[in-house]
PDB file of C-alpha atoms in Angstrom:
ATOM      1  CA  UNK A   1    -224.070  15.557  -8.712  1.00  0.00           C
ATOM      2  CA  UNK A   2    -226.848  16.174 -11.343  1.00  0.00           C
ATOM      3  CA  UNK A   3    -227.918  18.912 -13.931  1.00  0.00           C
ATOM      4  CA  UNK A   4    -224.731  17.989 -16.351  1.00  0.00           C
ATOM      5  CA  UNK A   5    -224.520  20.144 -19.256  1.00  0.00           C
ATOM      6  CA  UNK A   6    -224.398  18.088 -22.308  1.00  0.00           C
ATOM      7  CA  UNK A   7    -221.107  17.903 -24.711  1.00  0.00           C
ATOM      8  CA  UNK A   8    -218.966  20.863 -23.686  1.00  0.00           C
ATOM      9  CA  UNK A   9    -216.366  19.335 -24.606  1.00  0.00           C
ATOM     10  CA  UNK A  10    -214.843  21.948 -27.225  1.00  0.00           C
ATOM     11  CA  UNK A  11    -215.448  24.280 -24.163  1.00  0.00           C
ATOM     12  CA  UNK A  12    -213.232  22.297 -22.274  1.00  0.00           C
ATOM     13  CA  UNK A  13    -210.883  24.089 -19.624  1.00  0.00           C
ATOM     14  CA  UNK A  14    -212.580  27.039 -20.510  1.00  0.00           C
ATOM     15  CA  UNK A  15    -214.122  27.571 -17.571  1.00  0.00           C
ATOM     16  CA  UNK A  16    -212.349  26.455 -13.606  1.00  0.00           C
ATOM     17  CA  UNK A  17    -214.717  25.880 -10.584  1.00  0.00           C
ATOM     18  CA  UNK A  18    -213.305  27.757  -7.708  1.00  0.00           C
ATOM     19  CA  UNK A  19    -213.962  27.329  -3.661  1.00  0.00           C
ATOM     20  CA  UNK A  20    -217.594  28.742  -2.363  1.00  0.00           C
ATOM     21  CA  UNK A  21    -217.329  30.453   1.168  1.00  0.00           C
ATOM     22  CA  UNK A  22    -220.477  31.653   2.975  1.00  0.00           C
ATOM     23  CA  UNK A  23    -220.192  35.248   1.129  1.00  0.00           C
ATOM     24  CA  UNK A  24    -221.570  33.367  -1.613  1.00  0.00           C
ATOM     25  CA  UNK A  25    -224.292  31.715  -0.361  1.00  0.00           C
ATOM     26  CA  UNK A  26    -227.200  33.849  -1.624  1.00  0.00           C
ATOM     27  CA  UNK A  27    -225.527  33.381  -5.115  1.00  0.00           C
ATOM     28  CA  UNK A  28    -225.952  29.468  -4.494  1.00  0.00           C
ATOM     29  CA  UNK A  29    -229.085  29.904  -3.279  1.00  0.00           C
ATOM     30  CA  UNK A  30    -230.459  31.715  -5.917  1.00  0.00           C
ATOM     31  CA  UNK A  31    -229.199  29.240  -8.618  1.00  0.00           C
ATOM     32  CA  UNK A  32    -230.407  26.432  -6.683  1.00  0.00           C
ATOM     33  CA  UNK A  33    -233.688  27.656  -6.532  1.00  0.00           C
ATOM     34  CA  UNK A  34    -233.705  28.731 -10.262  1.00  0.00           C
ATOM     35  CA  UNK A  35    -232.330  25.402 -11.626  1.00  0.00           C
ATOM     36  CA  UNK A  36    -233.804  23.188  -8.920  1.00  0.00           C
ATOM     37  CA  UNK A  37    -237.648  24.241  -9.077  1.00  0.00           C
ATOM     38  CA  UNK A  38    -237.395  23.797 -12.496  1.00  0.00           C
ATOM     39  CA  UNK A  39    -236.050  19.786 -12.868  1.00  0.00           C
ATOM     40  CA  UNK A  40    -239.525  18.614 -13.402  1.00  0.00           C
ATOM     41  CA  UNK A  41    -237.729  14.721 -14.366  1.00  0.00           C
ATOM     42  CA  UNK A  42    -237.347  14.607 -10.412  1.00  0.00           C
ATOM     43  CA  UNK A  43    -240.080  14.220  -7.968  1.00  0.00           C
ATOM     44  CA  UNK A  44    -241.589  17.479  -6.680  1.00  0.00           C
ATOM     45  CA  UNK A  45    -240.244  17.336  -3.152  1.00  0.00           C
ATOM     46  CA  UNK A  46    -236.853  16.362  -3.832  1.00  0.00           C
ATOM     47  CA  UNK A  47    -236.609  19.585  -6.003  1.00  0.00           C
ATOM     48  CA  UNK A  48    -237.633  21.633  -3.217  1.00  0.00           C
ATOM     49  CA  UNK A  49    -235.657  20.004  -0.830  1.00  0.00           C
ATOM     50  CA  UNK A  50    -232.711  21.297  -3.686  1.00  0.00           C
ATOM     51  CA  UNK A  51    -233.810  24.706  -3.663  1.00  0.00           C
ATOM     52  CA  UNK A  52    -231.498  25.806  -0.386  1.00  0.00           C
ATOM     53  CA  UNK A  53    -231.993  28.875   1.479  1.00  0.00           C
ATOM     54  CA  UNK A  54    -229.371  30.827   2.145  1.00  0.00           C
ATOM     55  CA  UNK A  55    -229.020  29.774   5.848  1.00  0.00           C
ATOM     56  CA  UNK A  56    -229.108  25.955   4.619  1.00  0.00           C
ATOM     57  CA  UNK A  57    -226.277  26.719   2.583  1.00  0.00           C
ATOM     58  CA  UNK A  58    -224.415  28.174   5.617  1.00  0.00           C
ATOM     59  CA  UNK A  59    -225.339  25.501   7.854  1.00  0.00           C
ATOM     60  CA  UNK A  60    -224.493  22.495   5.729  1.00  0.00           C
ATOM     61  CA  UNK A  61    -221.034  24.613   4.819  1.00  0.00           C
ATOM     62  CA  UNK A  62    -220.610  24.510   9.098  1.00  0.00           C
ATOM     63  CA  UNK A  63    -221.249  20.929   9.064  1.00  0.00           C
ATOM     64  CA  UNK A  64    -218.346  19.753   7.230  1.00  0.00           C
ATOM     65  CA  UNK A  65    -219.314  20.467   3.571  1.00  0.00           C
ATOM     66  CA  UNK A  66    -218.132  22.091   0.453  1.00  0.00           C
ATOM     67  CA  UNK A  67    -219.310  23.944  -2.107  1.00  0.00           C
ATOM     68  CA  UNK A  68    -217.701  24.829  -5.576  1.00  0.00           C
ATOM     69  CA  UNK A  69    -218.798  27.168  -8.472  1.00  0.00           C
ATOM     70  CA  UNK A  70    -217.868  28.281 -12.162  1.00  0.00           C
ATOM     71  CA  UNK A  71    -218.297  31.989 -12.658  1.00  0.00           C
ATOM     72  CA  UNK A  72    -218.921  33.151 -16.361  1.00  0.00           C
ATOM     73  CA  UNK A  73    -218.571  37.143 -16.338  1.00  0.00           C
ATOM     74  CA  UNK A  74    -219.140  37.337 -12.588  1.00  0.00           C
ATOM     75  CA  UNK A  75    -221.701  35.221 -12.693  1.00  0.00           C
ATOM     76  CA  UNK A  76    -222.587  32.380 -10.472  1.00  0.00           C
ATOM     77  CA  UNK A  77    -223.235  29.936 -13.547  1.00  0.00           C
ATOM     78  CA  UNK A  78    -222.913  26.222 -12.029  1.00  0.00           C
ATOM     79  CA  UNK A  79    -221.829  24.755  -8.721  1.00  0.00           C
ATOM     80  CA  UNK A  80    -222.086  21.427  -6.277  1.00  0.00           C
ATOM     81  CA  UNK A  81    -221.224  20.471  -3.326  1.00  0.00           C
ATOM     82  CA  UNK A  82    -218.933  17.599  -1.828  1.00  0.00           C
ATOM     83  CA  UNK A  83    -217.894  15.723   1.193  1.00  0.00           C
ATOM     84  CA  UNK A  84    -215.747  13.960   2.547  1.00  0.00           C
ATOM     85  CA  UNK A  85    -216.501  10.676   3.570  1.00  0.00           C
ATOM     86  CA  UNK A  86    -215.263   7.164   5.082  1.00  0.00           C
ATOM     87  CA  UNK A  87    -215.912   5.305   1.093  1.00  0.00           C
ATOM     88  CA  UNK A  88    -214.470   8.452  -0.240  1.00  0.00           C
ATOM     89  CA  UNK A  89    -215.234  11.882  -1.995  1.00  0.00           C
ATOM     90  CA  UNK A  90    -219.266  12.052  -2.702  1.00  0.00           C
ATOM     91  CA  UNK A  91    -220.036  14.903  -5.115  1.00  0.00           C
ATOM     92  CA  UNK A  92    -224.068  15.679  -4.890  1.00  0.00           C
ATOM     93  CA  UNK A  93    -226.312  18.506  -5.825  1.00  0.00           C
ATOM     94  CA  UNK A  94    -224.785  19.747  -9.265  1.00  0.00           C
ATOM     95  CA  UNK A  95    -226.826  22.535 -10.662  1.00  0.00           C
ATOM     96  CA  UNK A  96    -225.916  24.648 -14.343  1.00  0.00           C
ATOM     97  CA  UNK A  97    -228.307  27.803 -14.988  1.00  0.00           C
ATOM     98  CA  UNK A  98    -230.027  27.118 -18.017  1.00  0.00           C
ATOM     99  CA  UNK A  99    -228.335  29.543 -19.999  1.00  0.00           C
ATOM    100  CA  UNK A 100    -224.758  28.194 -19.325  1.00  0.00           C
ATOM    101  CA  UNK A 101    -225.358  24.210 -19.972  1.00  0.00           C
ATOM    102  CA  UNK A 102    -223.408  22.525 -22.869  1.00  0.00           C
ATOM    103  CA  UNK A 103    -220.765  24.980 -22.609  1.00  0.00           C
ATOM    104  CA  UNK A 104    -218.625  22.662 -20.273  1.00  0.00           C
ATOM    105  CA  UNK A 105    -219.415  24.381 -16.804  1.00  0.00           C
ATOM    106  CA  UNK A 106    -220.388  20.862 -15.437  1.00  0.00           C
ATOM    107  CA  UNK A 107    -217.433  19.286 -16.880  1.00  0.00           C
ATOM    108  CA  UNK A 108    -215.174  22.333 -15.174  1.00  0.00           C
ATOM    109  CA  UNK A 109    -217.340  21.184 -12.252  1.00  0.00           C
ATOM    110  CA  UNK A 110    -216.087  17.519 -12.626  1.00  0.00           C
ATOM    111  CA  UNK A 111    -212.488  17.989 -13.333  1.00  0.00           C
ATOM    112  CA  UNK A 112    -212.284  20.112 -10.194  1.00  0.00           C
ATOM    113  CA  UNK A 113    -214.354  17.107  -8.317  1.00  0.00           C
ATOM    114  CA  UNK A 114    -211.490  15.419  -9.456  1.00  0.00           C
ATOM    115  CA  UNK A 115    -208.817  17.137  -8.163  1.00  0.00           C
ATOM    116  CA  UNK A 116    -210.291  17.633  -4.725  1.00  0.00           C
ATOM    117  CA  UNK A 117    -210.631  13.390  -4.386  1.00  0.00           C
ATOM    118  CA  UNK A 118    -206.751  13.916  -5.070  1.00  0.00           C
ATOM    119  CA  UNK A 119    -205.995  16.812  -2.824  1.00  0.00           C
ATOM    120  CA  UNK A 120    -207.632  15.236   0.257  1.00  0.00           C
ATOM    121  CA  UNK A 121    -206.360  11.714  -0.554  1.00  0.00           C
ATOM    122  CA  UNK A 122    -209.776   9.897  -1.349  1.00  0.00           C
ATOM    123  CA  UNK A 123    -209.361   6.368  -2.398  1.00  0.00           C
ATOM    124  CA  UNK A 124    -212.575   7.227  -5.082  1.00  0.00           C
ATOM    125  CA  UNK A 125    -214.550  10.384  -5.693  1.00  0.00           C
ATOM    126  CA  UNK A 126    -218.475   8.813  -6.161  1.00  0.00           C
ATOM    127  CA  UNK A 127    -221.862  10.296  -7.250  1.00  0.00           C
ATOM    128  CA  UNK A 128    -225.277   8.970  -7.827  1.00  0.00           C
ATOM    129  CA  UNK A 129    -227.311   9.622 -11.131  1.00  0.00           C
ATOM    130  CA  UNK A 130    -230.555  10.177 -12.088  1.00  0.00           C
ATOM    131  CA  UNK A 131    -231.229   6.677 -14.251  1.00  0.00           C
ATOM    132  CA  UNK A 132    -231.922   8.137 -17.662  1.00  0.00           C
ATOM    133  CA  UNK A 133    -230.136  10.974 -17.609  1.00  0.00           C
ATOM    134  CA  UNK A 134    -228.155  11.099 -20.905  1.00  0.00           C
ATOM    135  CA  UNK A 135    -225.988  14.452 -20.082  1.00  0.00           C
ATOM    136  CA  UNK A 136    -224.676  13.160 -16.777  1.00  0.00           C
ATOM    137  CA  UNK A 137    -224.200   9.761 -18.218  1.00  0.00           C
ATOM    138  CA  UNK A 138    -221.819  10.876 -20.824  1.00  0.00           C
ATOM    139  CA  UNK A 139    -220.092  13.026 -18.273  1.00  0.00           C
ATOM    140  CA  UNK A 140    -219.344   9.656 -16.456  1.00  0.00           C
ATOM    141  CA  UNK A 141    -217.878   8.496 -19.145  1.00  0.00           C
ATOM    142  CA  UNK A 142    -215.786  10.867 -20.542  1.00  0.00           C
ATOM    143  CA  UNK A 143    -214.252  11.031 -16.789  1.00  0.00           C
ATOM    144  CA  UNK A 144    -214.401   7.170 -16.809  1.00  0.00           C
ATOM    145  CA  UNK A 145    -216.169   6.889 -13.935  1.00  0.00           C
ATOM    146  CA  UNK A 146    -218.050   3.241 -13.532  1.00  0.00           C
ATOM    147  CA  UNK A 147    -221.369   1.573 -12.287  1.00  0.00           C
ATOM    148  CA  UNK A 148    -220.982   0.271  -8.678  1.00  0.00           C
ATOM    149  CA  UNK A 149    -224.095  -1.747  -7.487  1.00  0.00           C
ATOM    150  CA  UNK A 150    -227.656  -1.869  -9.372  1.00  0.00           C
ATOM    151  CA  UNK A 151    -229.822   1.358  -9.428  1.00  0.00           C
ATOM    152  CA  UNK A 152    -231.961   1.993  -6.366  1.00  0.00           C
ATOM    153  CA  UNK A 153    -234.566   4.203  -5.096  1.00  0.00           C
ATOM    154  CA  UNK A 154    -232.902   7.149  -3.722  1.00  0.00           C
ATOM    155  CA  UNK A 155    -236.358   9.195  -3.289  1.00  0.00           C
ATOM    156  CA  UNK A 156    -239.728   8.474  -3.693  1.00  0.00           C
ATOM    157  CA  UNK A 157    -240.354   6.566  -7.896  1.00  0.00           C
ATOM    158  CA  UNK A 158    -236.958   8.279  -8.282  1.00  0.00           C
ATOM    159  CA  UNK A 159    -233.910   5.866  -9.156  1.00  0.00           C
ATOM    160  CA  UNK A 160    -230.182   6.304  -9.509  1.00  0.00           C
ATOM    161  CA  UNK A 161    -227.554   5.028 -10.368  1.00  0.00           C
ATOM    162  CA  UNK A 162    -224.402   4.816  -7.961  1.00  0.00           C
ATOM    163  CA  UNK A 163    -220.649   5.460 -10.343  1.00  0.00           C
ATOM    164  CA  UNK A 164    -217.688   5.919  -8.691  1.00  0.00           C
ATOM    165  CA  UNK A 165    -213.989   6.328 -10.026  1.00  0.00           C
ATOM    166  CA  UNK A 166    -210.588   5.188  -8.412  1.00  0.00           C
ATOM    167  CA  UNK A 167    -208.969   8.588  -7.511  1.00  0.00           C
ATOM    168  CA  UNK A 168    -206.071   8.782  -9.432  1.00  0.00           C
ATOM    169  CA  UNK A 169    -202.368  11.041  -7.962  1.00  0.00           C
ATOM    170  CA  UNK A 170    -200.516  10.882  -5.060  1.00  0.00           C
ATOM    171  CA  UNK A 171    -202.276   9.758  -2.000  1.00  0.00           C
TER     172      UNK A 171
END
């Protein structure tokens, strides 16, 4: 997950992130493109690779992954996607429209993250970082998540930092 949106938290619970279904993929599309084109602290082709056409939204949603969103007045305003894997629950891709960050859509984002890790019985939800990136790095702290490993080159001059945290709830 990426794009966190800053301090929120006097916004907290505020806002919920809900389930994405294919209806909603030229919603996440759009965003993605908006938010994605725009993160000029990540190399150029890794931001379009972001920037998902509807039909890559379908296709990765066929292939076993999710996607969740915060609505603010009917409005697609923030959403990720996650997966399910053998190490655990990997959260990637978080994206905020510029207008919505430091209200606490991300952290509605991450508390739902949360949840799902407990729901499908994950022994850790996980995420990688961009190094640097002060929003996201508070957000792994307030939701205590920790460093596993040393940062490493995840694209092209573009480093990250792997945090996971023990999924907490009945397993």
């Amino acid at each position: 997950m990426t794009s966190c949106d800053g301090d929120g938290e006097r916004f907290r619970r505020k806002y919920h992130a809900v389930p994405l279904g294919k209806e909603d993929a030229k919603d996440i599309s759009a965003l993605y493109k908006t938010v994605w084109l725009q993160a000029y602290e990540y190399p150029k082709e890794w931001r379009e690779k972001r920037a998902m056409s509807e039909e890559e939204i379908r296709k990765e949603m066929n292939s076993g992954y999710f996607f969740f969103g915060v609505h603010v007045n009917g409005k697609l305003a923030g959403v990720y996607k996650a997966s399910l894997r053998e190490r655990g629950c990997y959260g990637e891709q978080q994206a905020v429209l510029p207008e919505y960050r430091e209200q606490g859509v991300a952290y509605a984002m991450y508390e739902q993250f949360l949840e799902f890790g407990i729901a499908n019985k994950c022994e850790v939800n996980y995420v990688n970082i961009l190094v640097g990136n002060k929003p996201c790095e508070r957000a792994m702290k307030k939701y205590n998540f920790y460093k596993t490993g040393e940062p490493w080159e995840q694209s092209k001059g573009m480093l990250v930092q792997t945090y996971e945290r023990k999924v907490e709830g009945e397993r």
